[in-house]
Every structure is written in C-alpha cells, then in structure tokens.
Amino acid sequence: MHIIIAMDFSASERAFIDEVQTVLLALTTRFELHPNSMRIGLVSFNRGAQMIQPLTGDTEELENTIEELRIPVSVFATDIHAGIDMANEEFQKNSLESVKKFFILISDGDPHAHSRGFGFQQDLESIRSLKQGEIANHVDPVHVFSLYSGETIPFQDPWSEEVRLLSIKHMQNLASSQEDFYFFDEYPKLVNLLEQISSCL
C-alpha cells in the first residue's frame, strides 16, 4: 500500500514538531518499505504546500527526512487544501494503479479560518476529489484518516470553545468516516490499524 502523510507546518504547530516526528517514526518502524509494495511520502503545508518526501520505498531515505524535519519560520496560514491537492498529484504521478492508497492528515483544523470569517469549503472540495478518484481516468480513490493536533481541553471563553469544536468537526468531516478520525494522542490506534490492513493485502 502507499501512504502520504500531510503535516500542518503553520505557526500554531511549531511546538508540536517533536511529537509529529514521534508519530512518523512509529509508522516507519512498523512497516518494511519496498518500491514494489510499501511506499510512504510526506507533505507539509502552511501558506501553500511543499513535497518533503515523494513516495519512497527506501526506509533509510524516509527516516533521514523525518529526522531533519523543521518548521523554519512562523507562518500564520493553514492551507489544508494545498496539502491535499499536492498529495493527490503525487498519488497520480508516482503511485501504481490498483495499489491501496491512504492519506493521513495531521492538523489543528485551521481554527483561525473561522476568526477570519472564512469557511472550509476549499478543503472539502479537495478532499472529495481525493476520496472519489476518477474511474474514467484510472485515478484510484484514496482512504483518508485525520489526526487532530489542536486543543483537546475545553476553553472557558465561549467563542474560543466554539472555534475549537468547529475545528474538530472539520477534521472529522475530512476523514473518510467518523471512525477514521483520531485525536493526536490516539495515534497508536491508527498505526495498529494500518499494520492490520497491510497484513491483509
């Protein structure tokens, strides 16, 4: 199977990079990568998106990329749709047809989008395209998991709490189903699930 992990590199996630590396290493140590069977790629996004690691079957290459992960500057933007679109492009360009494809989104759900008065429509349009694929053009559908990395403790301030809940809801909507949404500290469950899936393929 082929997996692309998209990571939120916005300013609100800077203190989170060590935990993200822990999750990524937890994934790579559980799977034996191989160009013909198991590949993993990495995308980051804030204002726009960046391909950090194209789909690779080389474990050492991937682990070196993970070890070097940094968020160099504070960018107050969370263009989730850009990360989704880049992953979609990478799947179409470098993944094999009929290989099971999975997309893992790690983000706080862009809580600032609501404070700016913007919605999440572009994210939803991009994720719909990724999930559905294009049968006519031989583009496989992709299964989506989301890991919410934002605040889990309720705010006392009603407005802040409303924004937090809307962000969680958005991350739930981006996942393929309610069961495919996880809070960040639940990541071991996701790793175990992917391991079970890989053993059945």
Short mmCIF file of C-alpha atoms in Angstrom, two decimals:
data_model
loop_
_atom_site.label_atom_id
_atom_site.label_comp_id
_atom_site.label_asym_id
_atom_site.label_seq_id
_atom_site.Cartn_x
_atom_site.Cartn_y
_atom_site.Cartn_z
CA MET A 1 0.00 0.00 0.00
CA HIS A 2 1.01 3.62 -0.48
CA ILE A 3 0.62 6.25 2.24
CA ILE A 4 1.05 10.02 2.07
CA ILE A 5 1.13 11.95 5.34
CA ALA A 6 0.35 15.68 5.22
CA MET A 7 1.55 17.74 8.19
CA ASP A 8 0.40 21.15 9.36
CA PHE A 9 3.51 23.37 9.50
CA SER A 10 1.67 26.55 10.48
CA ALA A 11 2.87 28.66 13.41
CA SER A 12 0.37 27.07 15.80
CA GLU A 13 2.10 23.71 15.31
CA ARG A 14 5.73 24.76 15.90
CA ALA A 15 5.86 23.33 19.42
CA PHE A 16 4.39 20.11 18.07
CA ILE A 17 7.14 19.05 15.66
CA ASP A 18 8.82 16.61 18.07
CA GLU A 19 5.51 14.80 18.61
CA VAL A 20 4.92 14.66 14.84
CA GLN A 21 8.36 13.09 14.36
CA THR A 22 7.45 10.50 17.01
CA VAL A 23 4.31 9.56 15.09
CA LEU A 24 6.15 9.33 11.78
CA LEU A 25 8.90 7.15 13.23
CA ALA A 26 6.25 4.96 14.87
CA LEU A 27 4.83 4.36 11.39
CA THR A 28 8.12 3.73 9.62
CA THR A 29 9.43 1.29 12.22
CA ARG A 30 6.29 -0.84 11.91
CA PHE A 31 6.47 -1.22 8.14
CA GLU A 32 9.10 -2.62 5.82
CA LEU A 33 9.21 -0.26 2.89
CA HIS A 34 9.76 -1.58 -0.62
CA PRO A 35 9.48 0.17 -4.00
CA ASN A 36 7.12 -2.53 -5.31
CA SER A 37 4.86 -2.89 -2.29
CA MET A 38 5.09 -0.33 0.53
CA ARG A 39 5.81 3.36 -0.05
CA ILE A 40 5.37 6.41 2.17
CA GLY A 41 5.51 10.11 1.21
CA LEU A 42 5.45 13.33 3.25
CA VAL A 43 3.84 16.70 2.54
CA SER A 44 3.86 19.86 4.65
CA PHE A 45 1.53 22.82 4.37
CA ASN A 46 1.03 26.31 5.80
CA ARG A 47 0.71 29.01 3.12
CA GLY A 48 0.69 26.61 0.22
CA ALA A 49 2.24 23.14 0.38
CA GLN A 50 5.63 21.50 -0.05
CA MET A 51 6.58 17.96 -1.06
CA ILE A 52 9.07 16.99 1.66
CA GLN A 53 9.45 13.36 0.60
CA PRO A 54 7.96 11.91 -2.59
CA LEU A 55 6.59 8.38 -2.26
CA THR A 56 9.56 6.18 -1.43
CA GLY A 57 10.19 2.52 -0.74
CA ASP A 58 13.54 3.32 0.89
CA THR A 59 13.29 3.16 4.70
CA GLU A 60 16.63 4.88 5.33
CA GLU A 61 15.76 7.75 3.00
CA LEU A 62 12.41 8.28 4.73
CA GLU A 63 13.86 8.13 8.25
CA ASN A 64 16.57 10.66 7.33
CA THR A 65 13.88 13.00 6.03
CA ILE A 66 11.89 12.62 9.25
CA GLU A 67 14.94 13.30 11.43
CA GLU A 68 15.58 16.56 9.56
CA LEU A 69 12.03 17.90 9.82
CA ARG A 70 11.90 21.54 10.93
CA ILE A 71 9.38 24.37 10.80
CA PRO A 72 11.80 27.18 9.86
CA VAL A 73 9.54 30.23 10.08
CA SER A 74 6.26 31.18 11.74
CA VAL A 75 3.62 31.29 9.03
CA PHE A 76 0.10 32.03 10.22
CA ALA A 77 -1.70 30.15 7.47
CA THR A 78 -3.17 26.65 7.28
CA ASP A 79 -3.87 25.82 3.65
CA ILE A 80 -5.11 22.29 4.22
CA HIS A 81 -6.47 22.15 0.68
CA ALA A 82 -2.95 22.77 -0.71
CA GLY A 83 -1.62 19.76 1.20
CA ILE A 84 -4.50 17.61 -0.06
CA ASP A 85 -4.00 18.73 -3.67
CA MET A 86 -0.26 18.04 -3.54
CA ALA A 87 -0.87 14.56 -2.13
CA ASN A 88 -3.43 13.90 -4.86
CA GLU A 89 -0.92 14.95 -7.51
CA GLU A 90 1.78 12.73 -6.00
CA PHE A 91 -0.54 9.71 -5.91
CA GLN A 92 -1.42 10.23 -9.57
CA LYS A 93 2.20 10.74 -10.61
CA ASN A 94 4.14 8.21 -8.54
CA SER A 95 1.70 5.62 -7.21
CA LEU A 96 0.78 2.45 -9.03
CA GLU A 97 -2.78 1.91 -10.23
CA SER A 98 -4.83 -0.53 -8.09
CA VAL A 99 -2.45 -0.24 -5.12
CA LYS A 100 -4.36 0.64 -1.93
CA LYS A 101 -3.83 4.32 -1.14
CA PHE A 102 -4.12 6.09 2.21
CA PHE A 103 -3.86 9.77 3.14
CA ILE A 104 -3.15 10.84 6.73
CA LEU A 105 -3.84 14.48 7.60
CA ILE A 106 -2.26 15.93 10.77
CA SER A 107 -3.61 19.38 11.67
CA ASP A 108 -5.42 21.51 14.25
CA GLY A 109 -8.11 22.05 11.64
CA ASP A 110 -7.27 25.72 10.98
CA PRO A 111 -9.05 27.38 13.90
CA HIS A 112 -8.08 30.79 12.50
CA ALA A 113 -10.23 30.26 9.41
CA HIS A 114 -13.35 30.97 11.45
CA SER A 115 -11.88 34.04 13.11
CA ARG A 116 -11.07 35.44 9.66
CA GLY A 117 -14.65 34.80 8.59
CA PHE A 118 -13.62 32.16 6.03
CA GLY A 119 -15.09 28.70 5.72
CA PHE A 120 -13.57 25.35 4.92
CA GLN A 121 -15.19 24.83 1.52
CA GLN A 122 -11.95 24.55 -0.47
CA ASP A 123 -10.66 21.84 1.89
CA LEU A 124 -13.89 19.88 1.45
CA GLU A 125 -13.78 20.16 -2.34
CA SER A 126 -10.16 18.98 -2.47
CA ILE A 127 -10.74 16.05 -0.12
CA ARG A 128 -13.81 14.97 -2.08
CA SER A 129 -11.71 14.73 -5.23
CA LEU A 130 -9.05 12.71 -3.38
CA LYS A 131 -11.56 10.32 -1.85
CA GLN A 132 -13.54 9.69 -5.02
CA GLY A 133 -10.75 9.39 -7.58
CA GLU A 134 -11.62 9.36 -11.29
CA ILE A 135 -12.60 5.96 -12.66
CA ALA A 136 -12.64 7.22 -16.25
CA ASN A 137 -9.06 8.47 -15.96
CA HIS A 138 -7.86 5.45 -13.92
CA VAL A 139 -7.29 7.53 -10.77
CA ASP A 140 -7.81 5.37 -7.69
CA PRO A 141 -9.85 6.61 -4.72
CA VAL A 142 -7.87 7.33 -1.54
CA HIS A 143 -8.90 6.44 2.01
CA VAL A 144 -8.46 9.38 4.41
CA PHE A 145 -7.52 9.38 8.09
CA SER A 146 -7.29 12.60 10.11
CA LEU A 147 -5.32 13.28 13.30
CA TYR A 148 -6.49 16.36 15.19
CA SER A 149 -3.49 18.11 16.77
CA GLY A 150 -5.28 21.09 18.30
CA GLU A 151 -6.54 21.82 21.79
CA THR A 152 -8.40 18.99 23.49
CA ILE A 153 -9.20 20.80 26.75
CA PRO A 154 -12.37 22.95 26.50
CA PHE A 155 -11.92 26.73 26.66
CA GLN A 156 -13.75 28.79 29.26
CA ASP A 157 -14.32 31.53 26.69
CA PRO A 158 -17.46 30.61 24.68
CA TRP A 159 -16.17 31.99 21.37
CA SER A 160 -12.82 30.16 21.62
CA GLU A 161 -14.62 26.97 22.54
CA GLU A 162 -16.95 27.29 19.56
CA VAL A 163 -13.94 27.70 17.25
CA ARG A 164 -12.25 24.64 18.81
CA LEU A 165 -15.33 22.48 18.31
CA LEU A 166 -15.75 23.67 14.73
CA SER A 167 -12.12 22.79 14.02
CA ILE A 168 -12.60 19.29 15.41
CA LYS A 169 -15.77 18.90 13.36
CA HIS A 170 -13.92 19.98 10.24
CA MET A 171 -11.20 17.37 10.78
CA GLN A 172 -13.91 14.75 11.28
CA ASN A 173 -15.55 15.78 8.02
CA LEU A 174 -12.27 15.47 6.13
CA ALA A 175 -11.79 11.85 7.23
CA SER A 176 -13.39 9.06 5.21
CA SER A 177 -15.69 8.27 8.15
CA GLN A 178 -16.16 9.16 11.82
CA GLU A 179 -14.13 6.05 12.70
CA ASP A 180 -11.20 7.39 10.65
CA PHE A 181 -10.82 10.50 12.83
CA TYR A 182 -8.39 10.41 15.76
CA PHE A 183 -7.21 12.81 18.40
CA PHE A 184 -3.44 13.11 18.25
CA ASP A 185 -2.70 11.05 21.36
CA GLU A 186 -4.70 8.19 19.81
CA TYR A 187 -2.14 7.76 17.03
CA PRO A 188 -1.06 4.27 18.24
CA LYS A 189 -4.55 3.05 17.32
CA LEU A 190 -4.08 4.35 13.79
CA VAL A 191 -0.64 2.75 13.48
CA ASN A 192 -2.09 -0.58 14.64
CA LEU A 193 -4.96 -0.30 12.18
CA LEU A 194 -2.64 0.38 9.25
CA GLU A 195 -0.50 -2.57 10.28
CA GLN A 196 -3.57 -4.82 10.30
CA ILE A 197 -4.62 -3.51 6.88
CA SER A 198 -1.16 -4.12 5.41
CA SER A 199 -1.12 -7.69 6.69
CA CYS A 200 -4.38 -8.39 4.87
CA LEU A 201 -3.26 -7.05 1.49
#
